[in-house]
mmCIF file of C-alpha atoms in Angstrom:
data_model
loop_
_atom_site.group_PDB
_atom_site.id
_atom_site.type_symbol
_atom_site.label_atom_id
_atom_site.label_comp_id
_atom_site.label_asym_id
_atom_site.label_seq_id
_atom_site.Cartn_x
_atom_site.Cartn_y
_atom_site.Cartn_z
ATOM 1 C CA MET A 1 11.119 5.385 -42.206
ATOM 2 C CA SER A 2 14.317 7.010 -43.303
ATOM 3 C CA GLY A 3 17.678 7.677 -41.822
ATOM 4 C CA ARG A 4 20.784 9.597 -42.925
ATOM 5 C CA GLY A 5 21.297 9.143 -46.468
ATOM 6 C CA GLY A 6 17.994 7.893 -46.939
ATOM 7 C CA GLY A 7 18.356 4.273 -46.244
ATOM 8 C CA ARG A 8 15.979 2.509 -44.021
ATOM 9 C CA VAL A 9 16.221 2.897 -40.086
ATOM 10 C CA ARG A 10 16.816 -0.760 -38.654
ATOM 11 C CA PRO A 11 16.634 -1.526 -35.157
ATOM 12 C CA ARG A 12 19.858 -2.366 -33.334
ATOM 13 C CA ALA A 13 18.859 -4.921 -31.134
ATOM 14 C CA GLY A 14 18.125 -8.384 -32.401
ATOM 15 C CA GLY A 15 19.580 -7.911 -36.020
ATOM 16 C CA PRO A 16 18.071 -6.551 -39.230
ATOM 17 C CA GLY A 17 14.384 -6.103 -39.525
ATOM 18 C CA THR A 18 13.817 -7.322 -35.824
ATOM 19 C CA LEU A 19 12.911 -5.232 -32.818
ATOM 20 C CA GLY A 20 14.365 -7.762 -30.444
ATOM 21 C CA THR A 21 14.244 -7.733 -26.591
ATOM 22 C CA MET A 22 14.502 -4.990 -24.546
ATOM 23 C CA VAL A 23 15.717 -5.957 -20.434
ATOM 24 C CA THR A 24 15.564 -3.423 -18.082
ATOM 25 C CA HIS A 25 15.011 -2.837 -14.404
ATOM 26 C CA GLU A 26 14.863 0.913 -14.549
ATOM 27 C CA ASN A 27 11.936 2.564 -13.736
ATOM 28 C CA LEU A 28 11.138 4.081 -17.153
ATOM 29 C CA LEU A 29 8.313 6.367 -15.837
ATOM 30 C CA GLY A 30 11.025 8.416 -13.799
ATOM 31 C CA GLY A 31 9.368 7.768 -10.278
ATOM 32 C CA PRO A 32 10.307 6.071 -7.147
ATOM 33 C CA PRO A 33 10.859 2.381 -7.169
ATOM 34 C CA PRO A 34 8.268 0.282 -5.338
ATOM 35 C CA THR A 35 8.518 0.353 -1.637
ATOM 36 C CA HIS A 36 8.327 -3.675 -0.012
ATOM 37 C CA LEU A 37 8.159 -3.392 3.702
ATOM 38 C CA PRO A 38 9.999 -6.578 5.383
ATOM 39 C CA ASP A 39 8.081 -9.641 6.460
ATOM 40 C CA ASP A 40 6.812 -9.746 10.170
ATOM 41 C CA PRO A 41 4.995 -13.141 10.012
ATOM 42 C CA GLY A 42 4.088 -13.086 13.643
ATOM 43 C CA PRO A 43 1.208 -11.071 13.325
ATOM 44 C CA ARG A 44 -0.354 -12.420 10.541
ATOM 45 C CA GLU A 45 -0.090 -15.920 11.565
ATOM 46 C CA ALA A 46 -1.536 -15.007 14.791
ATOM 47 C CA LEU A 47 -4.561 -13.544 13.239
ATOM 48 C CA ALA A 48 -4.785 -16.262 10.853
ATOM 49 C CA SER A 49 -5.090 -18.334 13.414
ATOM 50 C CA GLY A 50 -7.809 -16.874 15.057
ATOM 51 C CA ALA A 51 -6.303 -14.838 17.919
ATOM 52 C CA ASP A 52 -8.064 -11.948 19.210
ATOM 53 C CA PRO A 53 -6.962 -8.699 17.247
ATOM 54 C CA ALA A 54 -6.519 -6.931 20.507
ATOM 55 C CA GLU A 55 -3.847 -9.194 22.055
ATOM 56 C CA VAL A 56 -2.259 -9.100 18.887
ATOM 57 C CA ALA A 57 -1.785 -5.766 18.549
ATOM 58 C CA ALA A 58 -0.550 -5.579 22.154
ATOM 59 C CA ALA A 59 2.163 -7.961 21.479
ATOM 60 C CA HIS A 60 3.042 -6.495 17.991
ATOM 61 C CA PRO A 61 2.031 -2.761 18.438
ATOM 62 C CA SER A 62 3.967 -1.409 15.155
ATOM 63 C CA SER A 63 1.894 -3.967 13.303
ATOM 64 C CA SER A 64 -0.349 -2.210 10.651
ATOM 65 C CA LEU A 65 -2.156 -5.327 9.975
ATOM 66 C CA ALA A 66 -3.469 -6.020 13.667
ATOM 67 C CA TRP A 67 -4.592 -2.320 13.798
ATOM 68 C CA ALA A 68 -6.350 -2.590 10.660
ATOM 69 C CA GLN A 69 -8.102 -5.646 11.445
ATOM 70 C CA LEU A 70 -9.145 -4.097 14.594
ATOM 71 C CA ALA A 71 -10.629 -1.152 12.642
ATOM 72 C CA ASP A 72 -12.529 -3.490 10.400
ATOM 73 C CA ASP A 73 -14.272 -5.155 13.289
ATOM 74 C CA ALA A 74 -15.100 -2.096 14.883
ATOM 75 C CA PHE A 75 -16.694 -0.628 11.429
ATOM 76 C CA GLU A 76 -18.501 -3.963 10.941
ATOM 77 C CA ALA A 77 -19.851 -3.851 14.559
ATOM 78 C CA GLY A 78 -21.108 -0.050 13.928
ATOM 79 C CA ARG A 79 -18.415 1.913 15.739
ATOM 80 C CA PRO A 80 -17.192 4.306 13.193
ATOM 81 C CA VAL A 81 -15.354 6.418 15.808
ATOM 82 C CA GLU A 82 -13.514 3.373 17.300
ATOM 83 C CA SER A 83 -12.587 2.303 13.646
ATOM 84 C CA TYR A 84 -10.900 5.869 12.986
ATOM 85 C CA ALA A 85 -9.042 5.690 15.892
ATOM 86 C CA TYR A 86 -7.745 1.594 15.230
ATOM 87 C CA ALA A 87 -7.024 2.954 11.281
ATOM 88 C CA ARG A 88 -5.292 6.054 12.448
ATOM 89 C CA THR A 89 -3.032 4.143 14.518
ATOM 90 C CA GLY A 90 -2.410 1.292 11.633
ATOM 91 C CA TYR A 91 -1.759 4.182 9.106
ATOM 92 C CA HIS A 92 0.918 5.684 11.475
ATOM 93 C CA ARG A 93 2.407 2.759 12.459
ATOM 94 C CA GLY A 94 2.666 1.884 8.549
ATOM 95 C CA LEU A 95 3.989 5.087 7.398
ATOM 96 C CA ASP A 96 6.751 4.553 10.025
ATOM 97 C CA ALA A 97 7.853 1.325 8.460
ATOM 98 C CA LEU A 98 7.530 2.525 4.877
ATOM 99 C CA ARG A 99 10.251 5.500 5.952
ATOM 100 C CA ARG A 100 12.392 2.786 7.446
ATOM 101 C CA SER A 101 12.449 1.058 4.221
ATOM 102 C CA GLY A 102 13.320 3.942 1.997
ATOM 103 C CA TRP A 103 9.867 5.363 1.241
ATOM 104 C CA LYS A 104 9.885 8.930 0.349
ATOM 105 C CA GLY A 105 6.411 10.376 0.918
ATOM 106 C CA HIS A 106 5.362 8.901 -2.298
ATOM 107 C CA GLY A 107 5.403 6.097 -4.771
ATOM 108 C CA PRO A 108 4.213 2.770 -5.334
ATOM 109 C CA VAL A 109 3.342 0.514 -2.300
ATOM 110 C CA PRO A 110 2.288 -2.707 -4.033
ATOM 111 C CA TRP A 111 -0.676 -4.784 -2.665
ATOM 112 C CA GLU A 112 0.832 -7.981 -4.550
ATOM 113 C CA HIS A 113 3.608 -7.874 -1.666
ATOM 114 C CA GLU A 114 1.913 -9.302 1.381
ATOM 115 C CA PRO A 115 3.681 -7.389 3.857
ATOM 116 C CA ASN A 116 2.419 -4.044 2.491
ATOM 117 C CA ARG A 117 -1.058 -5.151 2.988
ATOM 118 C CA GLY A 118 -1.527 -4.079 6.425
ATOM 119 C CA PHE A 119 -0.823 -0.943 5.880
ATOM 120 C CA LEU A 120 -2.656 -0.739 2.960
ATOM 121 C CA ARG A 121 -5.527 -2.142 4.520
ATOM 122 C CA ALA A 122 -5.132 0.720 7.566
ATOM 123 C CA LEU A 123 -5.401 3.298 5.068
ATOM 124 C CA HIS A 124 -8.734 2.244 3.259
ATOM 125 C CA ALA A 125 -10.023 1.854 6.654
ATOM 126 C CA LEU A 126 -8.936 5.161 7.434
ATOM 127 C CA ALA A 127 -10.875 6.664 4.394
ATOM 128 C CA ARG A 128 -13.752 4.515 5.175
ATOM 129 C CA ALA A 129 -14.195 5.443 8.750
ATOM 130 C CA ALA A 130 -13.350 9.224 7.735
ATOM 131 C CA GLY A 131 -16.309 9.008 5.543
ATOM 132 C CA ALA A 132 -18.455 7.665 7.906
ATOM 133 C CA ILE A 133 -17.740 10.594 10.734
ATOM 134 C CA GLY A 134 -17.891 13.265 7.918
ATOM 135 C CA GLU A 135 -14.372 14.036 7.697
ATOM 136 C CA SER A 136 -14.669 14.344 3.915
ATOM 137 C CA GLU A 137 -11.469 15.829 3.307
ATOM 138 C CA GLU A 138 -9.399 13.147 5.222
ATOM 139 C CA HIS A 139 -11.802 10.681 3.385
ATOM 140 C CA GLU A 140 -10.740 11.833 -0.302
ATOM 141 C CA ARG A 141 -6.973 12.510 0.967
ATOM 142 C CA CYS A 142 -6.748 8.780 2.117
ATOM 143 C CA SER A 143 -8.625 7.469 -0.609
ATOM 144 C CA THR A 144 -6.579 9.190 -3.647
ATOM 145 C CA PHE A 145 -3.390 8.461 -1.496
ATOM 146 C CA LEU A 146 -4.586 4.543 -1.466
ATOM 147 C CA LYS A 147 -5.144 4.698 -5.652
ATOM 148 C CA ASP A 148 -2.040 6.306 -5.950
ATOM 149 C CA SER A 149 -0.087 3.532 -3.642
ATOM 150 C CA SER A 150 -1.610 0.912 -4.895
ATOM 151 C CA PRO A 151 -4.612 0.732 -7.509
ATOM 152 C CA THR A 152 -4.876 -3.436 -6.872
ATOM 153 C CA ALA A 153 -5.225 -2.637 -3.226
ATOM 154 C CA ALA A 154 -7.942 0.373 -3.927
ATOM 155 C CA ASP A 155 -9.777 -2.145 -6.207
ATOM 156 C CA THR A 156 -9.578 -5.172 -4.001
ATOM 157 C CA LEU A 157 -10.418 -3.266 -0.567
ATOM 158 C CA SER A 158 -13.487 -1.476 -2.277
#
């Protein structure tokens, strides 16, 4: 490769003939930064200890995780309409939390950040229940939203 004057173009960082190391913290793709919800260990710990999800949701109504668990339990018991209602509640509680955390309606919501999992589980549960009751447009919209928000969550929960 040649630059001005026919000489060889050399990388600036790392010295002649080396590529060096680039360290950056900006989003090179130009999209919004990932949203990380604040930790709320109370509902997670209560569910992990075996508490009734309905009691956890009543005690922590803003917890998407509690609503997602209720949605999962209802779906597994063959009650898709009930699952849909629980999932929709968890989804909307999660949207509220995301907006409070600076989310602008799009962008990554990483599964790897454990506090995000309640919202992502509720979104998955909503897509699943919507499909089960014949709401194909909502099923597709929620499935796409999940994949766009966290490919890892979409793979893990499917």
